[in-house]
mmCIF file of C-alpha atoms and ligand atoms in Angstrom:
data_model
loop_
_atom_site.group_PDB
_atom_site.id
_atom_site.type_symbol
_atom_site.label_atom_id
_atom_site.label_comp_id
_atom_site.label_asym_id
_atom_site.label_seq_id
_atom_site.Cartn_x
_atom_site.Cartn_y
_atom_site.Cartn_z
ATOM 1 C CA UNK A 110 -56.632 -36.651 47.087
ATOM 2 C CA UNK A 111 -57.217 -33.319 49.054
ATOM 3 C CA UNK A 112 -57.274 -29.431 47.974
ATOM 4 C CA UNK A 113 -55.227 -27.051 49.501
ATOM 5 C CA UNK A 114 -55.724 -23.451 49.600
ATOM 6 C CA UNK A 115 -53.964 -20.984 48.182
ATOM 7 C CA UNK A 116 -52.645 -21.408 44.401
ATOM 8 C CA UNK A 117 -48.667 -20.689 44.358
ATOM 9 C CA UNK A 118 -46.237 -21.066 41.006
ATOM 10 C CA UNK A 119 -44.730 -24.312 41.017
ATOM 11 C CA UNK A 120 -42.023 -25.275 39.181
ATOM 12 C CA UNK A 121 -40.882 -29.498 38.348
ATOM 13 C CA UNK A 122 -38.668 -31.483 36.287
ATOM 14 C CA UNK A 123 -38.670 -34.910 34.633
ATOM 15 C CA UNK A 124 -36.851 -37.062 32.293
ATOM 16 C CA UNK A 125 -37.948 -38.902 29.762
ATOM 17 C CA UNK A 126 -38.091 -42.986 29.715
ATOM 18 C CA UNK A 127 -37.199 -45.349 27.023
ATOM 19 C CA UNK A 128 -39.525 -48.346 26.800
ATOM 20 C CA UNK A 129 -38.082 -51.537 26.763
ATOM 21 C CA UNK A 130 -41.121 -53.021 26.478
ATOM 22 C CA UNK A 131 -43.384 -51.032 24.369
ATOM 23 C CA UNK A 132 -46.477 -48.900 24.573
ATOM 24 C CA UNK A 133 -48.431 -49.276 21.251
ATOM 25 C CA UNK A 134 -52.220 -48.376 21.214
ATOM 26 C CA UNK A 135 -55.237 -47.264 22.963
ATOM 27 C CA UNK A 136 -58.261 -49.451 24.131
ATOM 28 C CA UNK A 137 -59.903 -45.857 25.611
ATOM 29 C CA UNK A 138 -58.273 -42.682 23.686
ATOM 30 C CA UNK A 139 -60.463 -40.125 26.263
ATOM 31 C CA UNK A 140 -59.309 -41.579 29.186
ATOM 32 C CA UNK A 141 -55.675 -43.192 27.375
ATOM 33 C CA UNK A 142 -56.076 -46.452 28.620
ATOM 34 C CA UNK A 143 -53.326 -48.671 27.052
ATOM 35 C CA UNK A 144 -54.192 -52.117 25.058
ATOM 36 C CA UNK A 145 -51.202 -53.699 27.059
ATOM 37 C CA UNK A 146 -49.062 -53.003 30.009
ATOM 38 C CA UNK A 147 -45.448 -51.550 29.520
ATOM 39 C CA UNK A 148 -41.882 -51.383 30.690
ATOM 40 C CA UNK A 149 -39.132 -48.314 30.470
ATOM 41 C CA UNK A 150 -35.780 -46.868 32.180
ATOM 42 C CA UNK A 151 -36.480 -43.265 33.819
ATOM 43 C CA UNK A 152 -33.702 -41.508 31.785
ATOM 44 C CA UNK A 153 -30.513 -39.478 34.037
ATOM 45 C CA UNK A 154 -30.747 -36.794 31.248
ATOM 46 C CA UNK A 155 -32.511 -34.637 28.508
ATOM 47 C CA UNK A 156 -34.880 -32.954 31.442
ATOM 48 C CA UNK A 157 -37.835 -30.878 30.733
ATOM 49 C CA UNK A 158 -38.371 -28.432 33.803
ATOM 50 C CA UNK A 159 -41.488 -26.570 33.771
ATOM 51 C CA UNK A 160 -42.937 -23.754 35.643
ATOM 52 C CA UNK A 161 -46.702 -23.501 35.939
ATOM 53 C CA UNK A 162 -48.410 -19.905 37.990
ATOM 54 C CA UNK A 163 -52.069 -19.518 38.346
ATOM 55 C CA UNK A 164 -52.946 -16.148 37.447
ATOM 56 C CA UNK A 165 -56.593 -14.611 37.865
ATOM 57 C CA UNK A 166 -56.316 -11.513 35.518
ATOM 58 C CA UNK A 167 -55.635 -14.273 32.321
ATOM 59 C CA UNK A 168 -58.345 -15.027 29.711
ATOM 60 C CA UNK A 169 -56.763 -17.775 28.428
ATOM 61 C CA UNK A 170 -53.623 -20.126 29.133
ATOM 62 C CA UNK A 171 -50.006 -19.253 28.197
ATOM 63 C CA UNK A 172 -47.367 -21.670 27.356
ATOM 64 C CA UNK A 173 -44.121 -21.068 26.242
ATOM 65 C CA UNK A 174 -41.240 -24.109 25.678
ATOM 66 C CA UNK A 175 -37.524 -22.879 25.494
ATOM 67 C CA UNK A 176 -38.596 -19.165 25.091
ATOM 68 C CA UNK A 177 -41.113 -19.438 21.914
ATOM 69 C CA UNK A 178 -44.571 -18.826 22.892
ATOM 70 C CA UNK A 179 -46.577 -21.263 21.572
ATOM 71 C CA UNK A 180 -49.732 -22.050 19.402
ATOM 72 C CA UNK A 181 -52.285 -24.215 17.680
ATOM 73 C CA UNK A 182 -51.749 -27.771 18.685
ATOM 74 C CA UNK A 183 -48.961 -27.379 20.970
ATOM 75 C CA UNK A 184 -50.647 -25.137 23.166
ATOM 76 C CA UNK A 185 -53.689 -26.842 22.474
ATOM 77 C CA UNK A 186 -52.509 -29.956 24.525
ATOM 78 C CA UNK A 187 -51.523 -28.354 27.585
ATOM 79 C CA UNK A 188 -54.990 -26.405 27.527
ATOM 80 C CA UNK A 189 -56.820 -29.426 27.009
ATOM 81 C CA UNK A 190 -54.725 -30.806 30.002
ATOM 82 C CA UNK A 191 -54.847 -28.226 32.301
ATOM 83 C CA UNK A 192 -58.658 -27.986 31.616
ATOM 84 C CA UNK A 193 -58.757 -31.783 33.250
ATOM 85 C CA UNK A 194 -56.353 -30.244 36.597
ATOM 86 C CA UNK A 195 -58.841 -27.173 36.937
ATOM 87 C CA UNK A 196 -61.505 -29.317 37.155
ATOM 88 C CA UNK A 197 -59.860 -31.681 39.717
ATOM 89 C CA UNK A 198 -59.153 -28.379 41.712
ATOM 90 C CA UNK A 199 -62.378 -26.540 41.298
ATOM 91 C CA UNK A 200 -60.780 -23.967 39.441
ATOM 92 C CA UNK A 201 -61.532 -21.511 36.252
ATOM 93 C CA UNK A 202 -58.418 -19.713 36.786
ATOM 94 C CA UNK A 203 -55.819 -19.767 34.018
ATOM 95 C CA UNK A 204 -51.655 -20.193 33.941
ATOM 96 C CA UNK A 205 -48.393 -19.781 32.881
ATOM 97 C CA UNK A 206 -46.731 -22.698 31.363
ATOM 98 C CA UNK A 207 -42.793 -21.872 31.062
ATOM 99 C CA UNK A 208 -40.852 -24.578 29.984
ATOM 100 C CA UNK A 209 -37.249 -25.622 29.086
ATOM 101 C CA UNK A 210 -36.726 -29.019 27.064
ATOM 102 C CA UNK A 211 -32.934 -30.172 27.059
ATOM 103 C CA UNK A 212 -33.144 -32.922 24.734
ATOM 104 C CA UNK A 213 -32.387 -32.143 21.196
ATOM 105 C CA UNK A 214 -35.393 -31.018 18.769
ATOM 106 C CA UNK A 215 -36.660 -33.888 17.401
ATOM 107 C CA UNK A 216 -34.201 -36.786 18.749
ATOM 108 C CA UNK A 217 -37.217 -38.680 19.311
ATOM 109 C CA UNK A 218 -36.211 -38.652 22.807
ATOM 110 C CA UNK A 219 -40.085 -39.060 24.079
ATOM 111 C CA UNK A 220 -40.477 -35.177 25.101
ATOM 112 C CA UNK A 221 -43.553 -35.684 25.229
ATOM 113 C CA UNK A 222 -42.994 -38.463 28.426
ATOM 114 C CA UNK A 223 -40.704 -35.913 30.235
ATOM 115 C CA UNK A 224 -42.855 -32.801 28.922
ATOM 116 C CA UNK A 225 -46.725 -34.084 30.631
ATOM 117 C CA UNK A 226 -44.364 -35.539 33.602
ATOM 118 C CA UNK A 227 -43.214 -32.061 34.417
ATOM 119 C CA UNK A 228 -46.599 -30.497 33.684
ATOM 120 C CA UNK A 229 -48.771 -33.048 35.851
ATOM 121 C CA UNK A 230 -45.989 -32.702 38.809
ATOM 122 C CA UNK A 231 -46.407 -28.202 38.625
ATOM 123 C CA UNK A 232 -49.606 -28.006 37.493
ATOM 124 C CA UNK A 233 -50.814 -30.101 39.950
ATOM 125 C CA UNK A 234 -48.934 -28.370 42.867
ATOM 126 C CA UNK A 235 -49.904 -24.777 41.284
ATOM 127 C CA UNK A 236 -53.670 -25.519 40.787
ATOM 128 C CA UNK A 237 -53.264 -27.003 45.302
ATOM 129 C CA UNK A 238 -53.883 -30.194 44.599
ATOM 130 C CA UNK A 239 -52.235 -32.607 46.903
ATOM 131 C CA UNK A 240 -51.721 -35.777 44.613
ATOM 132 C CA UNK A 241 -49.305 -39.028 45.676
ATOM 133 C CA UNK A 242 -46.857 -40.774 42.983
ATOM 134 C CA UNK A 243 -49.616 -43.420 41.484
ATOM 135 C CA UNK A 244 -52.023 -40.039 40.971
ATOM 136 C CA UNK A 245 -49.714 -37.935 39.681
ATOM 137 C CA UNK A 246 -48.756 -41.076 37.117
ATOM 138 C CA UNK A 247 -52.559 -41.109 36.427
ATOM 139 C CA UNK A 248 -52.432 -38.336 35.784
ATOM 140 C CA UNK A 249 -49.292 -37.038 33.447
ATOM 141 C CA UNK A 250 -51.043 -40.539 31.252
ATOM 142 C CA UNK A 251 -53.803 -38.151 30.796
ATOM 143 C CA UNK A 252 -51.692 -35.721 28.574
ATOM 144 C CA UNK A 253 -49.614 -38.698 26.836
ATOM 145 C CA UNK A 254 -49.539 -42.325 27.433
ATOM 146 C CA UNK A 255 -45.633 -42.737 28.001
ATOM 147 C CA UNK A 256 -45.444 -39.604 30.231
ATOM 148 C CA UNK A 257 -47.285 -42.121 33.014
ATOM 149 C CA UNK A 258 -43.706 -43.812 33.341
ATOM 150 C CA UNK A 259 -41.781 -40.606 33.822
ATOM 151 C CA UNK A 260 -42.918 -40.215 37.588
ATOM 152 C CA UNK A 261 -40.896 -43.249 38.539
ATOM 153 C CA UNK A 262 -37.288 -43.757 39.273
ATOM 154 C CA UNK A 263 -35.893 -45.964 37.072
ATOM 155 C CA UNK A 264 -37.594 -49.079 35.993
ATOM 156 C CA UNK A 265 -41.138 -49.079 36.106
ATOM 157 C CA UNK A 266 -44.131 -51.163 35.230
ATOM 158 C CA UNK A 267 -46.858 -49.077 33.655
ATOM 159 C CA UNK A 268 -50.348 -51.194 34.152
ATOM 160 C CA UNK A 269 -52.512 -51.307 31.339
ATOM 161 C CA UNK A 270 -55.276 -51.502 34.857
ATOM 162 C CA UNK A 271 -59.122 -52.302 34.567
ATOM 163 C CA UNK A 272 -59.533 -48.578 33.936
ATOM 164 C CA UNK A 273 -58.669 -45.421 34.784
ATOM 165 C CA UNK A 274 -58.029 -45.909 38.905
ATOM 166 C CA UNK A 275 -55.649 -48.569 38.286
ATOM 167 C CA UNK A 276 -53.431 -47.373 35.022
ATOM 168 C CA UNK A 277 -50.364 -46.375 36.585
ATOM 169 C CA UNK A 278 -47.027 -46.485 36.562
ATOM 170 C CA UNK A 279 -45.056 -48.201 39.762
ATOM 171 C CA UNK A 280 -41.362 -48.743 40.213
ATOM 172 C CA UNK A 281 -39.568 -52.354 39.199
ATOM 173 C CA UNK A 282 -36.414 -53.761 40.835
ATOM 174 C CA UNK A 283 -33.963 -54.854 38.292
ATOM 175 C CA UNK A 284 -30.342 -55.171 37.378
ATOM 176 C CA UNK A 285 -28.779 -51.637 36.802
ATOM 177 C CA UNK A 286 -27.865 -50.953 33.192
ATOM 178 C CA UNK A 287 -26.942 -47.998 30.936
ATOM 179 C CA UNK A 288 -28.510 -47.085 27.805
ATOM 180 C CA UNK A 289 -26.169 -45.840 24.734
ATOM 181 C CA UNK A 290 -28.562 -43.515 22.888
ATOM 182 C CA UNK A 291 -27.439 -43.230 18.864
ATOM 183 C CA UNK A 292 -29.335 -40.638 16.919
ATOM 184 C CA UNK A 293 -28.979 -41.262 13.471
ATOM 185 C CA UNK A 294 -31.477 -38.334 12.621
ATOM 186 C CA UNK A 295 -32.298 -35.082 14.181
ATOM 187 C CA UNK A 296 -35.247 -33.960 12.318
ATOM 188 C CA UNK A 297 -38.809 -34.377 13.639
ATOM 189 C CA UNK A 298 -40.605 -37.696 12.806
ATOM 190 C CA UNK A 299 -42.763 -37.207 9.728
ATOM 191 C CA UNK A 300 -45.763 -39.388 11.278
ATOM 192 C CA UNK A 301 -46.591 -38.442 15.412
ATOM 193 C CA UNK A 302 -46.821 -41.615 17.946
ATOM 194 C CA UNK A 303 -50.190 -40.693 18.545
ATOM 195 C CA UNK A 304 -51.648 -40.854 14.698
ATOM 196 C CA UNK A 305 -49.802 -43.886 13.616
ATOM 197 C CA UNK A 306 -50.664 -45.550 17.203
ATOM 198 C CA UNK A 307 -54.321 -45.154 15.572
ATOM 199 C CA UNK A 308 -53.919 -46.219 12.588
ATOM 200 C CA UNK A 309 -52.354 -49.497 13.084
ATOM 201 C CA UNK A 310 -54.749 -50.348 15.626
ATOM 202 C CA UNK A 311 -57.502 -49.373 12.248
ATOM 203 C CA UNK A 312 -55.244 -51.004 9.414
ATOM 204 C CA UNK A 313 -53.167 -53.570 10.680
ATOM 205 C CA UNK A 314 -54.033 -57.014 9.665
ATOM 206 C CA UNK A 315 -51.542 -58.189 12.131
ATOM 207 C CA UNK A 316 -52.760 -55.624 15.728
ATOM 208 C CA UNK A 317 -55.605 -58.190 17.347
ATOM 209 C CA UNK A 318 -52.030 -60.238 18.187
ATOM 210 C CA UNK A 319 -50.049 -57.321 19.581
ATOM 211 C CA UNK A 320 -51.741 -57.102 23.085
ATOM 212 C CA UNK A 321 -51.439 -60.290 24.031
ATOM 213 C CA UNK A 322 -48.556 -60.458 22.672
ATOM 214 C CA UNK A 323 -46.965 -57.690 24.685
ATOM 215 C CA UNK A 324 -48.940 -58.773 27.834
ATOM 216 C CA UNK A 325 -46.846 -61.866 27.040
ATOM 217 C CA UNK A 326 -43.327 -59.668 26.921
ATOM 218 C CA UNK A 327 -44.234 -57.326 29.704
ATOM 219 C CA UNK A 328 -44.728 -60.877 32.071
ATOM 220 C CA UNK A 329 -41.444 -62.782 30.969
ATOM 221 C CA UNK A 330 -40.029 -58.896 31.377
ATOM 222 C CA UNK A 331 -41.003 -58.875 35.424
ATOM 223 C CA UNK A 332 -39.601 -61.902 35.709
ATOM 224 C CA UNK A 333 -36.386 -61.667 34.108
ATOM 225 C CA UNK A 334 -36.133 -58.346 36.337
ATOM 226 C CA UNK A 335 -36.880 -60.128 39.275
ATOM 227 C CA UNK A 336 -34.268 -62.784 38.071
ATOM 228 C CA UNK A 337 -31.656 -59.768 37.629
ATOM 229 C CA UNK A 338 -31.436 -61.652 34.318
ATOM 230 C CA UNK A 339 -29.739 -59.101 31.760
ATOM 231 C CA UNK A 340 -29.047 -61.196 28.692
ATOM 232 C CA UNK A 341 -32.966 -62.479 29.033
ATOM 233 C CA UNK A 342 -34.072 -58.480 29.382
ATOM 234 C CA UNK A 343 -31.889 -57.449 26.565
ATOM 235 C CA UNK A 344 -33.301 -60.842 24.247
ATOM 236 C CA UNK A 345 -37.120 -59.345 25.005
ATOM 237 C CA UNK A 346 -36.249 -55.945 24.622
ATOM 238 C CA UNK A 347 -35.234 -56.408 20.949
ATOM 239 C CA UNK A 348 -37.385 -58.858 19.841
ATOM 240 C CA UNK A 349 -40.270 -56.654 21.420
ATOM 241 C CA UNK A 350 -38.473 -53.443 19.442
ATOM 242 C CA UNK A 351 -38.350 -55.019 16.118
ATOM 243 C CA UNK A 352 -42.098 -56.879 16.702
ATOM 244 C CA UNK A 353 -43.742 -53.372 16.896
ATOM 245 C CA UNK A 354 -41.864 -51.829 14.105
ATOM 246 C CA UNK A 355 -43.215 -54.806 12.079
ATOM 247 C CA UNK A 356 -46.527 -54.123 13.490
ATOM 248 C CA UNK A 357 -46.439 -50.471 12.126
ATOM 249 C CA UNK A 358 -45.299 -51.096 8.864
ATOM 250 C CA UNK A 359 -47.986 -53.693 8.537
ATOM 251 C CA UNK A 360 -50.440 -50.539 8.559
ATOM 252 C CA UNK A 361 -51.980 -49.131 5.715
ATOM 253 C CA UNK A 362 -50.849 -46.618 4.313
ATOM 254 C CA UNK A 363 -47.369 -48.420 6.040
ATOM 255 C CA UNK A 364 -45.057 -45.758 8.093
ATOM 256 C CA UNK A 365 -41.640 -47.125 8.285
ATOM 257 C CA UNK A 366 -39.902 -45.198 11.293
ATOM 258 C CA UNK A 367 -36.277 -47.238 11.271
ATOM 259 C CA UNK A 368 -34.141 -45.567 8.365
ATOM 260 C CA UNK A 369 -31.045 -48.020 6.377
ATOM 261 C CA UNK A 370 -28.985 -46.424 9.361
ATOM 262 C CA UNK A 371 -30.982 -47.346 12.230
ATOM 263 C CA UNK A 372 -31.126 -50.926 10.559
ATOM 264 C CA UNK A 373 -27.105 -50.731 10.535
ATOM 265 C CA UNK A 374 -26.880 -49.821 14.068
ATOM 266 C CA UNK A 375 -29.589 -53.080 15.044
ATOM 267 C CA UNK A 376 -27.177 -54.985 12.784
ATOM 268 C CA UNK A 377 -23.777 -53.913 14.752
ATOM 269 C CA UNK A 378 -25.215 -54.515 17.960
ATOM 270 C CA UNK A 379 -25.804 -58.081 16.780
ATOM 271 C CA UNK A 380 -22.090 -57.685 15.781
ATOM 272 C CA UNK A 381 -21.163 -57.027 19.435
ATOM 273 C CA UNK A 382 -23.183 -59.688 20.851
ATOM 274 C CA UNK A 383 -21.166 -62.254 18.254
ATOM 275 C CA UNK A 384 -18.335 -60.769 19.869
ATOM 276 C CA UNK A 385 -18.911 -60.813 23.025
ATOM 277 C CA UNK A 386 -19.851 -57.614 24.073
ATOM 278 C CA UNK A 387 -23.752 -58.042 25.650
ATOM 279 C CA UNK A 388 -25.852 -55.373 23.833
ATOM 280 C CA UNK A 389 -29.333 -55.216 22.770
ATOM 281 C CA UNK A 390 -31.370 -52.876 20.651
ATOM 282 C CA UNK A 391 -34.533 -50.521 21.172
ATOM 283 C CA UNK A 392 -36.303 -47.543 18.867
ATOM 284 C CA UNK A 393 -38.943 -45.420 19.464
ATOM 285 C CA UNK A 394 -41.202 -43.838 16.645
ATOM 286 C CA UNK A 395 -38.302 -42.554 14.843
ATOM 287 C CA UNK A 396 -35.191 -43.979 13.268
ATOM 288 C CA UNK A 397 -33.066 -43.232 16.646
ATOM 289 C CA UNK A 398 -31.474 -46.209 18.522
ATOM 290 C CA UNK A 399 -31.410 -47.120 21.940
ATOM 291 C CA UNK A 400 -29.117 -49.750 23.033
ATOM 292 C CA UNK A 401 -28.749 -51.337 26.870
ATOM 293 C CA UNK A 402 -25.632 -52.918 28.041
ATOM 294 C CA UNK A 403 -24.101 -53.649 31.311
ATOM 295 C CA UNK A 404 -23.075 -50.619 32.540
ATOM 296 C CA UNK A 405 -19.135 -51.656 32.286
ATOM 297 C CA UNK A 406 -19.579 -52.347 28.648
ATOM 298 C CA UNK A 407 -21.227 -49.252 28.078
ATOM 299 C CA UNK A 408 -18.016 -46.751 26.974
ATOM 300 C CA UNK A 409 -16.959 -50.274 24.628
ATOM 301 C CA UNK A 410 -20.797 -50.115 22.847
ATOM 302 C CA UNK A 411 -20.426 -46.516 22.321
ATOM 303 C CA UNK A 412 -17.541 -46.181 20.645
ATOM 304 C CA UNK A 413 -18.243 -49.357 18.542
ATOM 305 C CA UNK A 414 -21.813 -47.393 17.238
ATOM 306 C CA UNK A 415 -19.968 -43.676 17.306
ATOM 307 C CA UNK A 416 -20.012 -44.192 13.279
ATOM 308 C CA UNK A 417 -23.059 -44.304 12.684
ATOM 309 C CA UNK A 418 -24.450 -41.050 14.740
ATOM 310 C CA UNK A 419 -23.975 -39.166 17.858
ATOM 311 C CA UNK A 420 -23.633 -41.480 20.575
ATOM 312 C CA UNK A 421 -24.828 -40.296 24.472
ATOM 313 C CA UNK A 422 -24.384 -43.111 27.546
ATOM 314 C CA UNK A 423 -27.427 -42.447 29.963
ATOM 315 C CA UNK A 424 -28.327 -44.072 33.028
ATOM 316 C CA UNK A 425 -31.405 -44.753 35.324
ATOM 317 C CA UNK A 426 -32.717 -41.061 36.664
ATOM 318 C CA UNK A 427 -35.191 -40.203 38.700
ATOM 319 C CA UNK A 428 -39.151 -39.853 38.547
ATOM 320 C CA UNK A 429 -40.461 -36.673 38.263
ATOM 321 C CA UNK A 430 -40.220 -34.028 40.907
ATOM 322 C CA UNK A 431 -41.163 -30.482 42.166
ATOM 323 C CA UNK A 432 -37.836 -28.369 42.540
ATOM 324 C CA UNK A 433 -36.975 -25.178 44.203
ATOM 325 C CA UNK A 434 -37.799 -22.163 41.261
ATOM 326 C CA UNK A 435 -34.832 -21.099 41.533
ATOM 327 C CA UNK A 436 -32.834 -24.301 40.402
ATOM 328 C CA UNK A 437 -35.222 -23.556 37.324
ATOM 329 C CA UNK A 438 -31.776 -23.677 35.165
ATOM 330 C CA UNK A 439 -31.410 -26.429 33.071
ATOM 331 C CA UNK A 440 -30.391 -29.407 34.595
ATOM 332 C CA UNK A 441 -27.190 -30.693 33.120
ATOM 333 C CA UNK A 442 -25.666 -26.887 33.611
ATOM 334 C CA UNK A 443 -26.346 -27.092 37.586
ATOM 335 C CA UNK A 444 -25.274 -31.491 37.595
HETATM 336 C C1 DP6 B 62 -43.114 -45.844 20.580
HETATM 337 O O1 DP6 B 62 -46.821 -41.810 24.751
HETATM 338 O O2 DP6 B 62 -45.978 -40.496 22.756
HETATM 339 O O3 DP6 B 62 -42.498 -44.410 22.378
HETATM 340 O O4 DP6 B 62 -50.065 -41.576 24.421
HETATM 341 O O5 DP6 B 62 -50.526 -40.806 22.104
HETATM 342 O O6 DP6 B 62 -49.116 -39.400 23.633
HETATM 343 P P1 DP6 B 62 -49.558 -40.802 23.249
HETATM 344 O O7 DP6 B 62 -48.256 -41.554 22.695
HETATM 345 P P2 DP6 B 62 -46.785 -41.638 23.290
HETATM 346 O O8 DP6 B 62 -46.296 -42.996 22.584
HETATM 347 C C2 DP6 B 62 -45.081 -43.606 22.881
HETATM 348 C C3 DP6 B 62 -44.847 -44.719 21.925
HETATM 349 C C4 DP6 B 62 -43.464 -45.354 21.980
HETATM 350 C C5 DP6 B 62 -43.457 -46.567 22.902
HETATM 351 C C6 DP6 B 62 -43.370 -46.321 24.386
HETATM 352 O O9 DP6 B 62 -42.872 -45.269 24.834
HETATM 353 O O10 DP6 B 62 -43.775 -47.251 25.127
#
């Protein structure tokens, strides 16, 4: 890591990832340090691009996200997150966060991943610091866990590391696949990752087996990618879904995130597979659905799970990355 010199308005974009397998709890919340490695697919759409200028007349950071200015927690976060760039840089100078979020409010389609991808990549670059991939990974897992992932192409392995040097997120050959994204429900979750994260590692009879049980996924995981082993990725990747949904609703007070729908869509996936069409299952903290296939059999798994939501093929994209300002436009009006 090296400073450069003069501050300059950069501006970046990322995409968020899906985790196939999943990213459940903290063993260091300061320094978000994972209990267990994870796995996800770098998303080809729903970009956040983000704008960050250093400005020295400012008393206090500015951040808006798809032209609202923001307040309390929201801007809160990136504060708290630029505060940890400025003191990488040896800088008390504030910014201008302007930033443009295409997935739809609330679609549970990890905006926060894409949204601390985009601001470690610009805020980095604004503030002159001259970071490579596995510190800019470090880095975005400073502002949320998952975002670590989103500065990776495609697959990637996110470490769970002996501490903060070695939590990163590094790229992972594997078969190519596309991911049919069904949201059932557009409205923001009712419980945030970050609070139920805590308090099923605090409640859960059922946590001390998660990390090794997940260090267990993540391994067979590697190798099935190594194997280019689809049917053995898709097998973990829904058994790992469904074991941390179980996990959370063993919490108390329990938070149930899959709705009667989401349950229908798990159920008619297992309806293709009986019928021959490979598909497997994933959800997020919400009741949306992810679902991989091959990516021939991905317009057939669509239009079998069209009923029960809007329905969105995606493919592998690309880790984040500064971009010329003026290409600032959303990303699926310029593709
Ligand atoms: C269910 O990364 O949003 O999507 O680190 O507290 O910001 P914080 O949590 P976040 O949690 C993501 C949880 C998940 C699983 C995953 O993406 O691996």
């Amino acid at each position: 890591m090296s400073t450069q010199a003069a501050p300059r308005p950069a501006t970046a974009r990322a995409y968020p990832n899906i985790a196939l397998v999943k990213y459940w709890g903290k063993r260091d919340e300061a320094l978000m340090l994972p209990v267990a490695g994870s796995l996800s697919l770098t998303l080809d759409a729903f970009a956040t691009t983000t704008t960050v200028e250093v400005r020295a007349e400012l008393t206090a950071d500015e951040f808006s996200l798809n032209g609202v200015a923001q307040s309390g927690d929201s801007l809160g976060r990136v504060t708290k997150f630029l505060d940890l760039v400025r003191s990488m840089a040896g800088s008390t100078q504030f910014a201008v966060v302007t930033s443009i979020n295409e997935a739809p409010t609330g679609a549970g389609l990890a905006s926060s991943a894409s949204g601390f991808a985009a601001l470690a990549v610009s805020a980095a670059a604004a503030y002159g610091l001259d970071l490579d991939r596995p510190e800019l990974s470090r880095l975005a897992r400073r502002g949320s866990g998952s975002a670590a992932r989103s500065l990776v192409d495609g697959i990637s392995v996110w470490h769970a590391g002996d501490g903060d040097g070695t939590s990163f997120a590094e790229p992972v050959e594997a078969p190519e696949m596309s991911m049919i994204i069904v949201t059932v429900d557009a409205r923001q979750k009712a419980v945030s990752s970050r609070t139920a994260m805590r308090r099923t590692a605090l409640t859960s009879p059922f946590y001390p087996a998660w990390a090794p049980s997940t260090e267990q996924s993540l391994a067979a995981m590697l190798e099935a990618c190594h194997d280019r082993d689809f049917s053995r990725i898709g097998r973990i990747t829904e058994t790992h879904a469904l074991r941390m949904h179980a996990l959370i609703q063993s919490a108390d007070p329990p938070i149930r995130y899959l709705s009667p729908v989401s349950i229908a869509v798990f159920d008619a996936v297992a309806a293709l597979r009986e019928a021959g069409v490979e598909a497997y299952a994933t959800a997020d903290a919400g009741p949306n659905v992810a679902v991989i296939s091959r990516p021939e059999d991905a317009q057939a798994v669509a239009e079998a799970l069209a009923e029960y939501g809007s329905v969105r093929v995606v493919g592998a994209g690309a880790g984040a990355m500064l971009i010329d300002p003026d290409d600032a436009t959303p990303a699926e009006a310029t593709a």
